[in-house]
Amino acid sequence: MRCLNWYVTKSFLVTFGMAILILTFAMTGANLIKVLDFVSRGIPLAVFGKYMLYILPRILTFTVPWAVMVSVVLIFGRMSADSEITAMRACGVSIFQVISPILMITFLMTLICLYLQVEIGPPLLWKSRSMMANEAAMRPMALFEPGNPFSYQEGDNNIVISIDDRISDNELQGVLFCKTDQDGNVLQEVSAARGIIHTDTEEMILHFTLYDCMITNRDPGSLEGVSRIFSDEWKFQFNYGQEANAQKLSERAKYLPLRELLGDIRRTKLNGEDTTKLEIELNKRIAFALSPIAFLLLGMPLAIRTSRRETSIGLFISVILASVYFFSIIIFESLDNYTWLYPQYLLWLPNIIFQLLGAGMTYRISQR
């Protein structure tokens, strides 16, 4: 029995290690492209390394459950196709004895995911985003790339800045400034031959000075409400510190460790305010952390039933199941404005359904 358990455990660990490396690399792809774009604009490579370390715990909370699913489906699908499961049962070995080592490993992975989700991941995720924002703001030219407009909010309006080229460390060529309202109506356009940026790092403000400007002001409510003037110089500023703080406040719950999140929920209840969004964040973290067990319980009997040796079939099954799970979580999380549906509790449905289906299918297989 010890040899059998070691055989199954070794196969699981090898497959799990390969799966988690591939999935983690794949999920960091979008972040890599974004950060490497900043590196090409002058952000140091050391900042890039810190950024990747900061987002890694958050990514692992997604890739660990998925890697468990991939490993279980591939291993038990191959074992079933090779009649190894049948041979084990003919020797008096139950299916529960076969999966017991993997179940213990998955339980350990669940504890790790729980710790990453509630304590480590959220604060580090905020550090990664604030670090990149601060680094980009301290190097103003890193914010602007020819052909890649930069936008930010100014009150109820949206500001978009695009450039034709960068001349020096703080000089731009062919600058277009555009202000629109909430409905997308253009309120003001400023086109300038060149511009200079001065950074106030203490106040966290970017000061822009544009030269040889054509300024167009528009009134969306009037057909003739358009005025154009020419100016040798036109100035405006961007408070990137206020922008960063506003983002932090609007997404504060997403970046809080467990103790602070529970404290926010308690204070919000005492103030008589709705706590649905905070409870959604809390329940989502715990549900995600417990997903490895759900993926194991459902993936294993499905793999035995399909009895496919081909890796492509196993990967297809794991992708379908993981997609169903993650999309269900996203849908329930988006119901935060429909408090009467109690979306904070609906987040547990994917886990419950996966575990009940998996337990039922495993029991039926064990009774054959």
CSV table of C-alpha atoms in Angstrom, one decimal:
chain,number,residue,atom,x,y,z
A,1,MET,CA,0.0,0.0,0.0
A,2,ARG,CA,2.9,2.4,0.8
A,3,CYS,CA,4.4,1.8,-2.7
A,4,LEU,CA,1.0,2.5,-4.3
A,5,ASN,CA,0.5,5.7,-2.4
A,6,TRP,CA,4.0,6.8,-3.3
A,7,TYR,CA,3.4,6.1,-6.9
A,8,VAL,CA,0.2,8.1,-7.0
A,9,THR,CA,1.7,10.9,-4.9
A,10,LYS,CA,4.8,11.2,-7.0
A,11,SER,CA,2.8,11.4,-10.2
A,12,PHE,CA,0.6,14.0,-8.7
A,13,LEU,CA,3.5,16.2,-7.5
A,14,VAL,CA,5.4,16.0,-10.8
A,15,THR,CA,2.3,16.9,-12.8
A,16,PHE,CA,1.2,19.6,-10.3
A,17,GLY,CA,4.7,21.2,-10.4
A,18,MET,CA,4.6,21.4,-14.2
A,19,ALA,CA,1.0,22.6,-14.3
A,20,ILE,CA,1.5,25.4,-11.8
A,21,LEU,CA,4.6,26.7,-13.6
A,22,ILE,CA,2.9,26.8,-16.9
A,23,LEU,CA,-0.4,28.3,-15.6
A,24,THR,CA,1.4,30.9,-13.5
A,25,PHE,CA,3.6,32.0,-16.4
A,26,ALA,CA,0.5,32.2,-18.6
A,27,MET,CA,-1.5,34.3,-16.1
A,28,THR,CA,1.4,36.7,-15.6
A,29,GLY,CA,1.5,37.3,-19.4
A,30,ALA,CA,-0.8,40.3,-19.4
A,31,ASN,CA,1.0,41.9,-16.5
A,32,LEU,CA,4.4,41.2,-18.1
A,33,ILE,CA,3.4,43.0,-21.3
A,34,LYS,CA,2.1,46.0,-19.3
A,35,VAL,CA,5.2,46.2,-17.0
A,36,LEU,CA,7.7,45.6,-19.8
A,37,ASP,CA,6.1,48.5,-21.6
A,38,PHE,CA,6.9,50.7,-18.6
A,39,VAL,CA,10.5,49.3,-18.5
A,40,SER,CA,11.0,50.3,-22.1
A,41,ARG,CA,10.0,53.8,-21.1
A,42,GLY,CA,12.6,54.0,-18.4
A,43,ILE,CA,11.3,52.2,-15.3
A,44,PRO,CA,14.2,50.3,-13.7
A,45,LEU,CA,14.3,46.5,-14.0
A,46,ALA,CA,14.5,46.3,-10.1
A,47,VAL,CA,11.0,47.8,-10.0
A,48,PHE,CA,9.9,45.2,-12.5
A,49,GLY,CA,11.2,42.4,-10.3
A,50,LYS,CA,9.5,43.8,-7.2
A,51,TYR,CA,6.3,44.1,-9.1
A,52,MET,CA,6.3,40.5,-10.2
A,53,LEU,CA,7.0,39.3,-6.6
A,54,TYR,CA,4.2,41.5,-5.3
A,55,ILE,CA,1.6,40.1,-7.7
A,56,LEU,CA,2.7,36.4,-7.4
A,57,PRO,CA,0.7,35.6,-4.3
A,58,ARG,CA,-2.5,36.8,-5.9
A,59,ILE,CA,-1.8,34.8,-9.1
A,60,LEU,CA,-1.1,31.7,-7.1
A,61,THR,CA,-4.5,31.8,-5.5
A,62,PHE,CA,-5.9,31.2,-9.0
A,63,THR,CA,-3.3,28.9,-10.4
A,64,VAL,CA,-3.0,26.5,-7.4
A,65,PRO,CA,-6.6,25.3,-7.7
A,66,TRP,CA,-6.4,25.1,-11.4
A,67,ALA,CA,-3.1,23.1,-11.2
A,68,VAL,CA,-4.8,20.7,-8.8
A,69,MET,CA,-7.6,20.2,-11.3
A,70,VAL,CA,-5.2,19.6,-14.2
A,71,SER,CA,-3.1,17.2,-12.2
A,72,VAL,CA,-6.0,15.1,-11.0
A,73,VAL,CA,-7.7,14.9,-14.4
A,74,LEU,CA,-4.5,13.9,-16.2
A,75,ILE,CA,-3.3,11.4,-13.6
A,76,PHE,CA,-6.6,9.6,-13.0
A,77,GLY,CA,-7.7,9.8,-16.6
A,78,ARG,CA,-4.5,7.9,-17.6
A,79,MET,CA,-4.7,5.5,-14.7
A,80,SER,CA,-8.3,4.6,-15.6
A,81,ALA,CA,-7.4,4.3,-19.3
A,82,ASP,CA,-4.6,1.9,-18.4
A,83,SER,CA,-6.9,-0.1,-16.2
A,84,GLU,CA,-4.8,0.7,-13.2
A,85,ILE,CA,-7.8,1.8,-11.2
A,86,THR,CA,-9.5,-1.5,-12.0
A,87,ALA,CA,-6.4,-3.5,-11.0
A,88,MET,CA,-6.2,-1.6,-7.7
A,89,ARG,CA,-9.8,-2.3,-6.8
A,90,ALA,CA,-9.4,-5.9,-7.8
A,91,CYS,CA,-6.7,-6.1,-5.2
A,92,GLY,CA,-9.0,-4.7,-2.5
A,93,VAL,CA,-7.8,-1.2,-2.6
A,94,SER,CA,-10.6,1.3,-2.4
A,95,ILE,CA,-10.7,4.6,-4.4
A,96,PHE,CA,-10.5,6.5,-1.1
A,97,GLN,CA,-7.2,4.8,-0.2
A,98,VAL,CA,-5.9,5.8,-3.6
A,99,ILE,CA,-6.8,9.5,-3.3
A,100,SER,CA,-5.9,9.9,0.4
A,101,PRO,CA,-2.4,11.2,-0.1
A,102,ILE,CA,-3.5,13.6,-2.8
A,103,LEU,CA,-6.4,14.7,-0.5
A,104,MET,CA,-3.9,15.6,2.2
A,105,ILE,CA,-1.7,17.5,-0.2
A,106,THR,CA,-4.7,19.4,-1.5
A,107,PHE,CA,-5.8,20.3,2.0
A,108,LEU,CA,-2.3,21.7,2.6
A,109,MET,CA,-2.6,23.7,-0.7
A,110,THR,CA,-5.9,25.0,0.5
A,111,LEU,CA,-4.4,26.3,3.7
A,112,ILE,CA,-1.7,28.0,1.7
A,113,CYS,CA,-4.3,29.6,-0.6
A,114,LEU,CA,-6.3,30.7,2.4
A,115,TYR,CA,-3.3,32.5,3.9
A,116,LEU,CA,-2.4,34.1,0.6
A,117,GLN,CA,-6.0,35.2,0.0
A,118,VAL,CA,-6.8,36.7,3.3
A,119,GLU,CA,-3.4,38.1,4.5
A,120,ILE,CA,-0.5,38.2,2.0
A,121,GLY,CA,-2.1,38.8,-1.4
A,122,PRO,CA,-4.3,41.9,-0.9
A,123,PRO,CA,-1.7,44.2,0.6
A,124,LEU,CA,1.0,43.1,-1.8
A,125,LEU,CA,-1.4,43.7,-4.7
A,126,TRP,CA,-1.9,47.2,-3.6
A,127,LYS,CA,1.9,47.7,-3.2
A,128,SER,CA,2.4,46.5,-6.8
A,129,ARG,CA,-0.1,49.0,-8.2
A,130,SER,CA,0.9,52.0,-6.1
A,131,MET,CA,4.6,51.3,-6.8
A,132,MET,CA,4.1,51.3,-10.5
A,133,ALA,CA,2.0,54.4,-10.4
A,134,ASN,CA,4.5,56.2,-8.2
A,135,GLU,CA,7.5,55.1,-10.4
A,136,ALA,CA,5.7,56.2,-13.5
A,137,ALA,CA,4.8,59.6,-12.0
A,138,MET,CA,8.4,60.2,-10.7
A,139,ARG,CA,9.5,59.6,-14.3
A,140,PRO,CA,6.8,61.6,-16.2
A,141,MET,CA,8.1,60.6,-19.6
A,142,ALA,CA,7.3,57.0,-18.7
A,143,LEU,CA,3.6,57.9,-18.7
A,144,PHE,CA,3.6,59.0,-22.3
A,145,GLU,CA,4.3,56.9,-25.4
A,146,PRO,CA,3.7,58.0,-29.0
A,147,GLY,CA,0.5,56.5,-30.2
A,148,ASN,CA,-0.6,55.4,-26.7
A,149,PRO,CA,-3.0,58.0,-25.2
A,150,PHE,CA,-2.8,58.5,-21.4
A,151,SER,CA,-6.1,59.2,-19.6
A,152,TYR,CA,-7.2,60.2,-16.0
A,153,GLN,CA,-10.2,61.5,-14.2
A,154,GLU,CA,-10.6,65.2,-13.2
A,155,GLY,CA,-13.8,65.5,-11.2
A,156,ASP,CA,-16.7,64.3,-13.4
A,157,ASN,CA,-14.6,64.8,-16.6
A,158,ASN,CA,-12.1,62.6,-18.4
A,159,ILE,CA,-8.8,63.9,-19.6
A,160,VAL,CA,-6.9,62.2,-22.5
A,161,ILE,CA,-3.4,63.2,-23.5
A,162,SER,CA,-1.6,61.9,-26.6
A,163,ILE,CA,1.8,62.8,-28.1
A,164,ASP,CA,3.5,62.4,-31.4
A,165,ASP,CA,7.0,62.0,-30.0
A,166,ARG,CA,9.4,62.5,-27.0
A,167,ILE,CA,12.2,64.9,-27.6
A,168,SER,CA,14.1,64.8,-24.3
A,169,ASP,CA,13.7,63.7,-20.6
A,170,ASN,CA,10.8,66.1,-20.1
A,171,GLU,CA,9.9,67.5,-23.5
A,172,LEU,CA,7.1,66.3,-25.7
A,173,GLN,CA,6.3,67.0,-29.4
A,174,GLY,CA,2.9,67.2,-30.9
A,175,VAL,CA,0.7,67.2,-27.8
A,176,LEU,CA,-3.1,66.8,-27.9
A,177,PHE,CA,-5.1,67.5,-24.7
A,178,CYS,CA,-8.8,66.5,-24.8
A,179,LYS,CA,-11.4,66.9,-22.0
A,180,THR,CA,-14.8,65.1,-22.2
A,181,ASP,CA,-17.8,64.9,-19.9
A,182,GLN,CA,-19.4,61.8,-18.5
A,183,ASP,CA,-21.4,61.3,-21.7
A,184,GLY,CA,-18.3,61.4,-23.9
A,185,ASN,CA,-19.0,64.9,-25.3
A,186,VAL,CA,-15.9,66.9,-26.0
A,187,LEU,CA,-15.6,70.0,-23.9
A,188,GLN,CA,-12.2,71.2,-24.7
A,189,GLU,CA,-9.4,70.4,-27.2
A,190,VAL,CA,-5.9,71.8,-27.0
A,191,SER,CA,-3.3,71.0,-29.7
A,192,ALA,CA,0.2,72.2,-29.2
A,193,ALA,CA,3.5,72.0,-31.2
A,194,ARG,CA,5.4,71.0,-28.1
A,195,GLY,CA,5.2,70.7,-24.3
A,196,ILE,CA,7.3,70.7,-21.2
A,197,ILE,CA,6.6,68.6,-18.0
A,198,HIS,CA,7.9,69.6,-14.5
A,199,THR,CA,7.4,67.1,-11.7
A,200,ASP,CA,6.7,68.2,-8.1
A,201,THR,CA,7.5,64.9,-6.3
A,202,GLU,CA,6.6,66.3,-2.8
A,203,GLU,CA,3.1,67.5,-3.8
A,204,MET,CA,2.8,64.6,-6.3
A,205,ILE,CA,1.8,67.0,-9.1
A,206,LEU,CA,2.8,67.1,-12.8
A,207,HIS,CA,2.9,70.6,-14.2
A,208,PHE,CA,2.4,70.9,-18.0
A,209,THR,CA,3.3,73.9,-20.1
A,210,LEU,CA,2.2,73.7,-23.8
A,211,TYR,CA,3.5,76.1,-26.5
A,212,ASP,CA,2.0,77.3,-29.7
A,213,CYS,CA,-1.5,76.1,-28.8
A,214,MET,CA,-4.8,76.0,-30.7
A,215,ILE,CA,-7.5,75.9,-28.0
A,216,THR,CA,-11.0,74.8,-28.9
A,217,ASN,CA,-13.8,75.1,-26.4
A,218,ARG,CA,-17.2,73.4,-27.1
A,219,ASP,CA,-20.6,73.6,-25.5
A,220,PRO,CA,-22.4,70.3,-26.0
A,221,GLY,CA,-25.8,71.9,-25.5
A,222,SER,CA,-25.4,74.4,-28.3
A,223,LEU,CA,-24.9,73.8,-32.0
A,224,GLU,CA,-22.9,77.0,-32.4
A,225,GLY,CA,-21.1,76.8,-29.1
A,226,VAL,CA,-17.6,76.4,-30.5
A,227,SER,CA,-14.8,78.9,-29.9
A,228,ARG,CA,-11.2,78.8,-31.0
A,229,ILE,CA,-8.3,80.9,-29.9
A,230,PHE,CA,-4.5,80.7,-30.4
A,231,SER,CA,-2.1,81.0,-27.4
A,232,ASP,CA,1.7,81.1,-27.2
A,233,GLU,CA,1.5,79.2,-23.9
A,234,TRP,CA,-1.1,77.2,-22.0
A,235,LYS,CA,-0.7,75.4,-18.6
A,236,PHE,CA,-2.4,72.7,-16.7
A,237,GLN,CA,-1.5,70.2,-14.0
A,238,PHE,CA,-2.2,66.6,-13.1
A,239,ASN,CA,-2.5,65.7,-9.4
A,240,TYR,CA,-1.4,62.1,-9.6
A,241,GLY,CA,-1.2,61.7,-5.8
A,242,GLN,CA,-4.9,62.5,-5.6
A,243,GLU,CA,-5.7,60.2,-8.4
A,244,ALA,CA,-3.8,57.3,-6.7
A,245,ASN,CA,-5.5,58.0,-3.3
A,246,ALA,CA,-9.0,58.1,-5.0
A,247,GLN,CA,-8.3,54.7,-6.5
A,248,LYS,CA,-7.1,53.3,-3.2
A,249,LEU,CA,-10.3,54.5,-1.4
A,250,SER,CA,-12.6,53.2,-4.1
A,251,GLU,CA,-11.1,49.8,-4.0
A,252,ARG,CA,-10.0,49.8,-0.4
A,253,ALA,CA,-11.6,46.5,0.6
A,254,LYS,CA,-9.8,44.7,-2.2
A,255,TYR,CA,-6.4,45.4,-0.7
A,256,LEU,CA,-7.2,44.9,3.1
A,257,PRO,CA,-5.9,42.0,5.1
A,258,LEU,CA,-8.4,39.9,6.9
A,259,ARG,CA,-8.4,41.7,10.3
A,260,GLU,CA,-8.8,45.1,8.7
A,261,LEU,CA,-11.5,43.9,6.4
A,262,LEU,CA,-13.5,42.4,9.3
A,263,GLY,CA,-13.0,45.7,11.2
A,264,ASP,CA,-14.5,47.6,8.2
A,265,ILE,CA,-17.5,45.3,8.1
A,266,ARG,CA,-18.1,45.8,11.8
A,267,ARG,CA,-17.8,49.6,11.6
A,268,THR,CA,-20.0,49.7,8.6
A,269,LYS,CA,-22.7,47.7,10.4
A,270,LEU,CA,-22.5,49.9,13.5
A,271,ASN,CA,-23.0,53.0,11.2
A,272,GLY,CA,-26.1,51.3,9.8
A,273,GLU,CA,-24.7,51.1,6.3
A,274,ASP,CA,-24.9,48.3,3.8
A,275,THR,CA,-22.0,45.8,4.1
A,276,THR,CA,-22.8,43.7,1.0
A,277,LYS,CA,-19.7,44.8,-1.0
A,278,LEU,CA,-17.4,44.1,1.9
A,279,GLU,CA,-19.0,40.8,2.6
A,280,ILE,CA,-18.7,39.8,-1.0
A,281,GLU,CA,-14.9,40.5,-0.8
A,282,LEU,CA,-14.6,38.4,2.3
A,283,ASN,CA,-16.6,35.5,1.1
A,284,LYS,CA,-14.9,35.5,-2.3
A,285,ARG,CA,-11.5,35.2,-0.8
A,286,ILE,CA,-12.5,32.3,1.4
A,287,ALA,CA,-14.4,30.5,-1.4
A,288,PHE,CA,-11.5,30.9,-3.7
A,289,ALA,CA,-9.1,29.5,-1.1
A,290,LEU,CA,-11.3,26.4,-0.6
A,291,SER,CA,-11.6,25.7,-4.3
A,292,PRO,CA,-8.7,23.2,-4.6
A,293,ILE,CA,-10.8,20.7,-2.6
A,294,ALA,CA,-13.8,21.3,-4.8
A,295,PHE,CA,-11.7,20.9,-8.0
A,296,LEU,CA,-10.2,17.6,-6.6
A,297,LEU,CA,-13.5,16.1,-5.7
A,298,LEU,CA,-15.1,16.8,-9.1
A,299,GLY,CA,-12.0,16.3,-11.3
A,300,MET,CA,-11.1,12.9,-10.1
A,301,PRO,CA,-14.4,11.0,-10.8
A,302,LEU,CA,-14.8,12.8,-14.1
A,303,ALA,CA,-11.3,11.7,-15.1
A,304,ILE,CA,-12.1,8.1,-14.2
A,305,ARG,CA,-15.4,8.2,-16.1
A,306,THR,CA,-13.8,9.6,-19.2
A,307,SER,CA,-10.9,7.1,-19.0
A,308,ARG,CA,-8.8,9.0,-21.5
A,309,ARG,CA,-5.0,8.7,-21.8
A,310,GLU,CA,-4.7,11.7,-24.1
A,311,THR,CA,-3.3,14.8,-22.4
A,312,SER,CA,-5.4,17.1,-24.7
A,313,ILE,CA,-8.7,15.6,-23.5
A,314,GLY,CA,-7.6,16.0,-19.8
A,315,LEU,CA,-6.6,19.6,-20.4
A,316,PHE,CA,-9.9,20.4,-22.2
A,317,ILE,CA,-11.9,19.0,-19.3
A,318,SER,CA,-9.9,21.0,-16.7
A,319,VAL,CA,-10.2,24.2,-18.7
A,320,ILE,CA,-14.0,23.8,-19.0
A,321,LEU,CA,-14.4,23.1,-15.3
A,322,ALA,CA,-12.1,25.9,-14.2
A,323,SER,CA,-13.8,28.3,-16.6
A,324,VAL,CA,-17.3,27.4,-15.2
A,325,TYR,CA,-16.1,27.9,-11.7
A,326,PHE,CA,-14.3,31.2,-12.2
A,327,PHE,CA,-17.0,32.7,-14.4
A,328,SER,CA,-19.6,31.8,-11.8
A,329,ILE,CA,-17.7,33.6,-9.2
A,330,ILE,CA,-17.3,36.7,-11.4
A,331,ILE,CA,-21.1,36.7,-12.2
A,332,PHE,CA,-22.1,36.4,-8.5
A,333,GLU,CA,-19.6,39.1,-7.6
A,334,SER,CA,-21.1,41.5,-10.1
A,335,LEU,CA,-24.4,41.3,-8.3
A,336,ASP,CA,-23.2,43.6,-5.5
A,337,ASN,CA,-26.0,46.1,-6.3
A,338,TYR,CA,-28.7,43.5,-6.0
A,339,THR,CA,-28.5,43.0,-2.2
A,340,TRP,CA,-31.8,41.2,-2.1
A,341,LEU,CA,-30.2,38.3,-3.9
A,342,TYR,CA,-27.5,38.0,-1.2
A,343,PRO,CA,-24.6,37.7,-3.6
A,344,GLN,CA,-22.2,37.3,-0.7
A,345,TYR,CA,-23.7,33.8,-0.2
A,346,LEU,CA,-24.2,33.0,-3.8
A,347,LEU,CA,-20.4,33.0,-4.1
A,348,TRP,CA,-20.4,29.7,-2.3
A,349,LEU,CA,-22.6,27.9,-4.8
A,350,PRO,CA,-19.8,26.9,-7.2
A,351,ASN,CA,-17.9,25.3,-4.3
A,352,ILE,CA,-21.0,23.5,-3.0
A,353,ILE,CA,-22.1,22.2,-6.4
A,354,PHE,CA,-18.6,21.0,-7.3
A,355,GLN,CA,-18.1,19.3,-4.0
A,356,LEU,CA,-21.6,17.6,-3.9
A,357,LEU,CA,-21.3,16.4,-7.5
A,358,GLY,CA,-17.8,15.2,-7.0
A,359,ALA,CA,-18.6,13.4,-3.7
A,360,GLY,CA,-21.6,11.8,-5.3
A,361,MET,CA,-19.7,10.6,-8.4
A,362,THR,CA,-16.9,9.3,-6.2
A,363,TYR,CA,-19.2,7.4,-4.0
A,364,ARG,CA,-20.9,5.8,-7.1
A,365,ILE,CA,-17.6,4.8,-8.5
A,366,SER,CA,-16.5,3.3,-5.2
A,367,GLN,CA,-19.7,1.1,-5.1
A,368,ARG,CA,-19.1,-0.5,-8.5
